[in-house]
Coordinates of C-alpha atoms in Angstrom, one line a residue:
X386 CA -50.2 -7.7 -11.8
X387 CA -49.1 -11.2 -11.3
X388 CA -48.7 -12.7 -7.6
X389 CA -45.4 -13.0 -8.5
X390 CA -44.5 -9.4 -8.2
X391 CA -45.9 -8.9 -5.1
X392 CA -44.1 -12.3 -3.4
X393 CA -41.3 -11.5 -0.7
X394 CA -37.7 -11.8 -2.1
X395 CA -36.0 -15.1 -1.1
X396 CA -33.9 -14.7 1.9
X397 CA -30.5 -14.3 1.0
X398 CA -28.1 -17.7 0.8
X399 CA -25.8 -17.8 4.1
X400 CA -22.0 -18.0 2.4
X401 CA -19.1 -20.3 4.2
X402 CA -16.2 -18.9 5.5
X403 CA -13.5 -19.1 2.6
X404 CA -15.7 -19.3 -0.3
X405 CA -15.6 -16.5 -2.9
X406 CA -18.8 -13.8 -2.5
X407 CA -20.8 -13.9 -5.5
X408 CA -23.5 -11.0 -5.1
X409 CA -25.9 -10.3 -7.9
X410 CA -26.0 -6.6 -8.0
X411 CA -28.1 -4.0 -10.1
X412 CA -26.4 -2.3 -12.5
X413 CA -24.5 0.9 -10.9
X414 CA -25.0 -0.9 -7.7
X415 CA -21.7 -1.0 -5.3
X416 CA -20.4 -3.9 -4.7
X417 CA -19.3 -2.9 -0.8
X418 CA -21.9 -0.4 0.0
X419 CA -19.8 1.0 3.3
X420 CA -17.0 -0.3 2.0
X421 CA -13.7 0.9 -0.7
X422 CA -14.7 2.6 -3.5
X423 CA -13.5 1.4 -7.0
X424 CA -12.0 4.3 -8.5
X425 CA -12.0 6.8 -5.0
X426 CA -10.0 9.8 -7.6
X427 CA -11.9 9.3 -10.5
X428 CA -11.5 11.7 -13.6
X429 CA -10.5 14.3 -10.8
X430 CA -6.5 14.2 -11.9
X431 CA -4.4 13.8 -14.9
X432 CA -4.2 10.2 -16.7
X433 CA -0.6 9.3 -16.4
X434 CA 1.0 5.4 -16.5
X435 CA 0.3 3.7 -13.2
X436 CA 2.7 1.1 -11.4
X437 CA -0.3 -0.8 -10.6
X438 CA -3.2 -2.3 -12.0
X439 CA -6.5 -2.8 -9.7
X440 CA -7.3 -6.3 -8.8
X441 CA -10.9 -6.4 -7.2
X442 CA -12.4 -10.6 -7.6
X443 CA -12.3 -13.4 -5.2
X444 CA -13.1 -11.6 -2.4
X445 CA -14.3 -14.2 0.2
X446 CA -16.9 -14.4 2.6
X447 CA -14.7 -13.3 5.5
X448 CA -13.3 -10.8 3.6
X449 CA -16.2 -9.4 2.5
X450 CA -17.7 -9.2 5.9
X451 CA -14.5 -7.2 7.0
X452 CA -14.6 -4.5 4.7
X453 CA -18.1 -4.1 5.2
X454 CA -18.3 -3.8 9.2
X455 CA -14.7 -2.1 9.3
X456 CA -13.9 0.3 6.5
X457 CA -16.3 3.0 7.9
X458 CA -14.0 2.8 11.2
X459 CA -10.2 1.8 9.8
X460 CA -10.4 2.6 5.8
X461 CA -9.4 5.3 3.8
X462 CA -10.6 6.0 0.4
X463 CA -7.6 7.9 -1.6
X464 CA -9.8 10.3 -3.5
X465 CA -7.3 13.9 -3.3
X466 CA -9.7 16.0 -2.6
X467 CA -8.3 17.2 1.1
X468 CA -5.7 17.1 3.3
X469 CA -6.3 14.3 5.9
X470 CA -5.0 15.2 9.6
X471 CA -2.9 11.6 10.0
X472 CA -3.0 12.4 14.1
X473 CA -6.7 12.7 13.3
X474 CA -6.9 9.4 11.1
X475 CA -5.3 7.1 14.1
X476 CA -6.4 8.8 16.9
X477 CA -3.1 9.6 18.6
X478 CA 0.0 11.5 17.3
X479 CA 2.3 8.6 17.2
X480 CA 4.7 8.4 14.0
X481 CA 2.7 7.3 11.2
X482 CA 4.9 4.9 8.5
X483 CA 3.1 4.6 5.4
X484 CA 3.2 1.2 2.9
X485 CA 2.5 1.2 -0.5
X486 CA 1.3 -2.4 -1.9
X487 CA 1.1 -4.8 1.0
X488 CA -0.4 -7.9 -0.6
X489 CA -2.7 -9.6 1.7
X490 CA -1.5 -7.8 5.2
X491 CA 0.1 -10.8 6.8
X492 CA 3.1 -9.0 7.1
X493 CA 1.9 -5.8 8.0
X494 CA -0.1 -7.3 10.5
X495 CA 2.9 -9.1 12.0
X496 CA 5.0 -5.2 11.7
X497 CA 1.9 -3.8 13.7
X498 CA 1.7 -5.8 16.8
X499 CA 5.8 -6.2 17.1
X500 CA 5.6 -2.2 16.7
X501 CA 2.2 -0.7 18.5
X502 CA 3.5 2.8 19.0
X503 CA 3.9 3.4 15.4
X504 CA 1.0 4.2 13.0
X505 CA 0.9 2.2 9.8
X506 CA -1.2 3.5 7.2
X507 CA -1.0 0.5 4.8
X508 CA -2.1 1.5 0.7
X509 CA -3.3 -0.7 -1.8
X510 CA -6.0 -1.6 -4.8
X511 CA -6.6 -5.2 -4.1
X512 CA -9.6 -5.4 -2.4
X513 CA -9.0 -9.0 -1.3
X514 CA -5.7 -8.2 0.8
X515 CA -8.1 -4.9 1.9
X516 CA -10.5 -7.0 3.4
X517 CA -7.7 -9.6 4.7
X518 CA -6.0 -6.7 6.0
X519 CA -8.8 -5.5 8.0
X520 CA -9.7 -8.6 9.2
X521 CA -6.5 -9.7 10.8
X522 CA -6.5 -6.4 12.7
X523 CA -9.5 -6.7 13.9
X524 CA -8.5 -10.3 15.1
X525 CA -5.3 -9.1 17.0
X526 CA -6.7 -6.2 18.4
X527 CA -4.5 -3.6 16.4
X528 CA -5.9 -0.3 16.4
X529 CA -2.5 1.5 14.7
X530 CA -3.5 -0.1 11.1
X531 CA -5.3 2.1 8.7
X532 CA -5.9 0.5 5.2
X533 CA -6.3 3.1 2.2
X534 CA -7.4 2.6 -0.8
X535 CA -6.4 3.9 -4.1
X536 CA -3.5 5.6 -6.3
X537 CA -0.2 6.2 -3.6
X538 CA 0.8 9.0 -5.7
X539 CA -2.2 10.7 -5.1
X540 CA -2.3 10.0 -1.7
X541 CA 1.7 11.4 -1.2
X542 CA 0.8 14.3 -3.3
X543 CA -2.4 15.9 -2.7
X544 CA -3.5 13.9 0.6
X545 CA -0.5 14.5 2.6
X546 CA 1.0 17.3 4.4
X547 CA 5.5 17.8 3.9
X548 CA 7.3 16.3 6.6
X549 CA 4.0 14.3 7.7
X550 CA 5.7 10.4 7.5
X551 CA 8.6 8.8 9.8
X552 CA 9.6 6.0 7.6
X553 CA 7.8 4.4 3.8
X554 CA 7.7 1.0 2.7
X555 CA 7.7 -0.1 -0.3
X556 CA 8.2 -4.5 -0.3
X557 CA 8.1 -6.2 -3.4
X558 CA 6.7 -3.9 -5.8
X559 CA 5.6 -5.0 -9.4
X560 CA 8.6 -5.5 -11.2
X561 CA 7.3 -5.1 -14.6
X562 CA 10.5 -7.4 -15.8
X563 CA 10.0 -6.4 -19.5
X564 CA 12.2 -3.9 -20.2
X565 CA 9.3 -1.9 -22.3
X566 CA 7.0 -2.0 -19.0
X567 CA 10.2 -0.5 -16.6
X568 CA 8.4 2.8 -17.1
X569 CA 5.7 1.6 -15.0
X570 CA 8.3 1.1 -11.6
X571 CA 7.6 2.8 -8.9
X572 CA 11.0 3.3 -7.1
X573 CA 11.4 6.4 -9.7
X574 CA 13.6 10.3 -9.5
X575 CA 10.2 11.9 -9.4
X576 CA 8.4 9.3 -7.4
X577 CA 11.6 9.8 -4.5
X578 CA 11.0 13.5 -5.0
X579 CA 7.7 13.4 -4.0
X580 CA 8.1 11.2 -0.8
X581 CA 11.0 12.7 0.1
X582 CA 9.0 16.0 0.4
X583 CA 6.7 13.8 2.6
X584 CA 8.9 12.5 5.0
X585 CA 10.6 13.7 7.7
X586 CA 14.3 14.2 8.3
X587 CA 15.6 10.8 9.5
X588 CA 12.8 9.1 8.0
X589 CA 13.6 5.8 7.2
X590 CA 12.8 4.7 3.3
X591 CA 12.7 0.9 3.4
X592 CA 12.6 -1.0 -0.3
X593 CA 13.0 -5.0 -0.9
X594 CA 12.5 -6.8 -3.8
X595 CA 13.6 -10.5 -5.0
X596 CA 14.0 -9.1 -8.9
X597 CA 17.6 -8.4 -8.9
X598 CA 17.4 -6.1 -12.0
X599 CA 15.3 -4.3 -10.2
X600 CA 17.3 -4.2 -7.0
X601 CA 20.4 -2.6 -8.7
X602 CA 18.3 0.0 -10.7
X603 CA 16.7 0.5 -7.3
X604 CA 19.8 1.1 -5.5
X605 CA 21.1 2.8 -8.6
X606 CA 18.3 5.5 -8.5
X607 CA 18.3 5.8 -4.5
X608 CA 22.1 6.6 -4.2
X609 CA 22.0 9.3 -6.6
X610 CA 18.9 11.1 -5.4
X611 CA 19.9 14.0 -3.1
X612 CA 17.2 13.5 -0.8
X613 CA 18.2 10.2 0.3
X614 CA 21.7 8.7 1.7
X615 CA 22.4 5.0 2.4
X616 CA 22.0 4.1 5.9
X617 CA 25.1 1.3 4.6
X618 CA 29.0 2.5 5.1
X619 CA 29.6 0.3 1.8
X620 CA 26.5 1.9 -0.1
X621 CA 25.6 -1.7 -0.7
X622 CA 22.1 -3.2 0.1
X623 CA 21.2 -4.0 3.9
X624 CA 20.5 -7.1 5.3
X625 CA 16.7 -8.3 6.0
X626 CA 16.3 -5.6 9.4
X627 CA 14.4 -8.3 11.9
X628 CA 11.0 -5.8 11.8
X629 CA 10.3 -7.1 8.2
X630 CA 8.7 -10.3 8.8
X631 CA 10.1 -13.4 6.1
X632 CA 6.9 -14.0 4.5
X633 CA 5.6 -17.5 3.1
X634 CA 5.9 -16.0 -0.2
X635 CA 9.6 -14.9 0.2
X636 CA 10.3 -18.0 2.2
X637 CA 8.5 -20.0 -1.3
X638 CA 11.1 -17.3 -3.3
X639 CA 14.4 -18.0 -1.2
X640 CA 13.5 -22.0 -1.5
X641 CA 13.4 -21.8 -5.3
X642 CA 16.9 -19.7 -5.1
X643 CA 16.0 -16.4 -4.9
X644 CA 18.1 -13.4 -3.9
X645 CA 16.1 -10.8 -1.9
X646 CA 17.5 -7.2 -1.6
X647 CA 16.4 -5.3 1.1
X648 CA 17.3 -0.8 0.8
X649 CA 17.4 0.9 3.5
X650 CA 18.0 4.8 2.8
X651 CA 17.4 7.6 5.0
X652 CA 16.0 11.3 4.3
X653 CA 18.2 13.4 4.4
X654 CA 18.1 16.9 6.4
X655 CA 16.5 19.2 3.6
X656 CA 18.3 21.6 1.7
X657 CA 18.3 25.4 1.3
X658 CA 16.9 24.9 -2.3
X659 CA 14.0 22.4 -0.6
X660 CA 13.3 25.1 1.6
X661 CA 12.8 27.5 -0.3
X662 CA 10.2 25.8 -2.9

């Protein structure tokens, strides 16, 4: 056996904050060990068209180092196979809003510390915004974030108890502008059904996108669910509410002309027929 084999490994190369991790791994090998999972569900469920696609390179140093020391403590990988206690999850039994896509967390950081006695639990597959996410809550001190990672629908439906959320947000979701890809939006008749059985009457549903198309089918889709009524006496879309931060990238959007509609619709008291299901 050569000397070679039997040398130490190198010490490993100290990375720069800002500069993309590049880890050589084995094969099979994880690329966060205590970290996000990259497929939390697996085969478990059906294969049905997703509203998302899972985005997991360029993570950077920082990033990295957040997921790793954090995720055992404020992470949640969305794998359906229990029912997670959400007063449990947080600590406390404050009400619990859940996001669905929120980029890389600046804004739900800012939402956090203006609101500290609600629970966000804050759902996405980019495992650069994950990490971001984490990080910034860990800098501010915000113990009511809770970053989950994985398929929303899954999450809603076999993760979640009825009557479990106090408010959803969903800000700037994909649009998919082709009109051949408008199967894959979110804001959906089934997909309302399903949070609406999640949420709470009074619970606020919050929606804003800067893709007008998708604002009116949106607003379209929301006014004729029965499950949902317009918190707006003209049934119109509602101005920007002051606890959705403007974001660099909207602020980028609005520069360059763009119209940003904000929904606000609010679950409705359920109805004999939802009762009895």
């Amino acid at each position: 056996m050569s000397d070679s084999l039997n040398a130490p490994a190198p010490p490993p190369v100290p990375h720069s904050p800002g500069v993309p991790v590049r880890h050589t791994r084995a094969k099979g090998e994880p690329r966060f060990p205590d970290g996000p999972k990259a497929d939390p569900a697996g085969s478990h469920f059906e294969r049905r068209i997703r509203s998302f696609q899972p985005r997991r390179s360029r993570v950077t140093a920082g990033q990295a180092d957040a997921l790793q020391r954090l995720w055992p403590k404020w992470g949640l990988d969305i794998d359906g196979q229990r029912v997670i206690d959400l007063a449990e999850l947080f600590g406390n039994d404050r009400p619990v809003v859940l996001e669905i896509g929120f980029g890389m967390g600046e804004a739900t950081a800012r939402m956090a510390a203006g609101d500290p006695d609600t629970n966000i639990l804050a759902v996405d597959v980019h495992t650069p915004g994950q990490g971001n996410l984490l990080g910034l809550a860990d800098r501010d001190g915000l113990s009511n974030v809770r970053v989950g990672n994985g398929d929303a629908i899954i999450l809603l439906r076999e993760m979640l108890r009825p009557d479990s959320l106090d408010g959803l947000r969903v800000y700037f979701p994909d649009p998919w502008p082709k009109k051949r890809h408008h199967k894959r939006r979110l804001i959906q008749p089934e997909f309302l059904t399903l949070a609406a059985s999640r949420m709470r009457p009074g619970a606020l549903l919050h929606c804003a996108t800067d893709w007008e198309p998708y604002a009116e089918q949106m607003l379209e889709v929301l006014t004729a669910h029965p499950g949902f009524e317009n918190t707006q006496p003209d049934g119109g879309f509602a101005p920007r509410p002051e606890f959705r931060p403007l974001t660099r990238f909207e602020g980028q959007g609005l520069d360059k002309g763009h119209v940003v509609n904000d929904l606000l619709f609010r679950r409705v008291p359920h109805s004999t027929a939802e009762l009895g299901r």
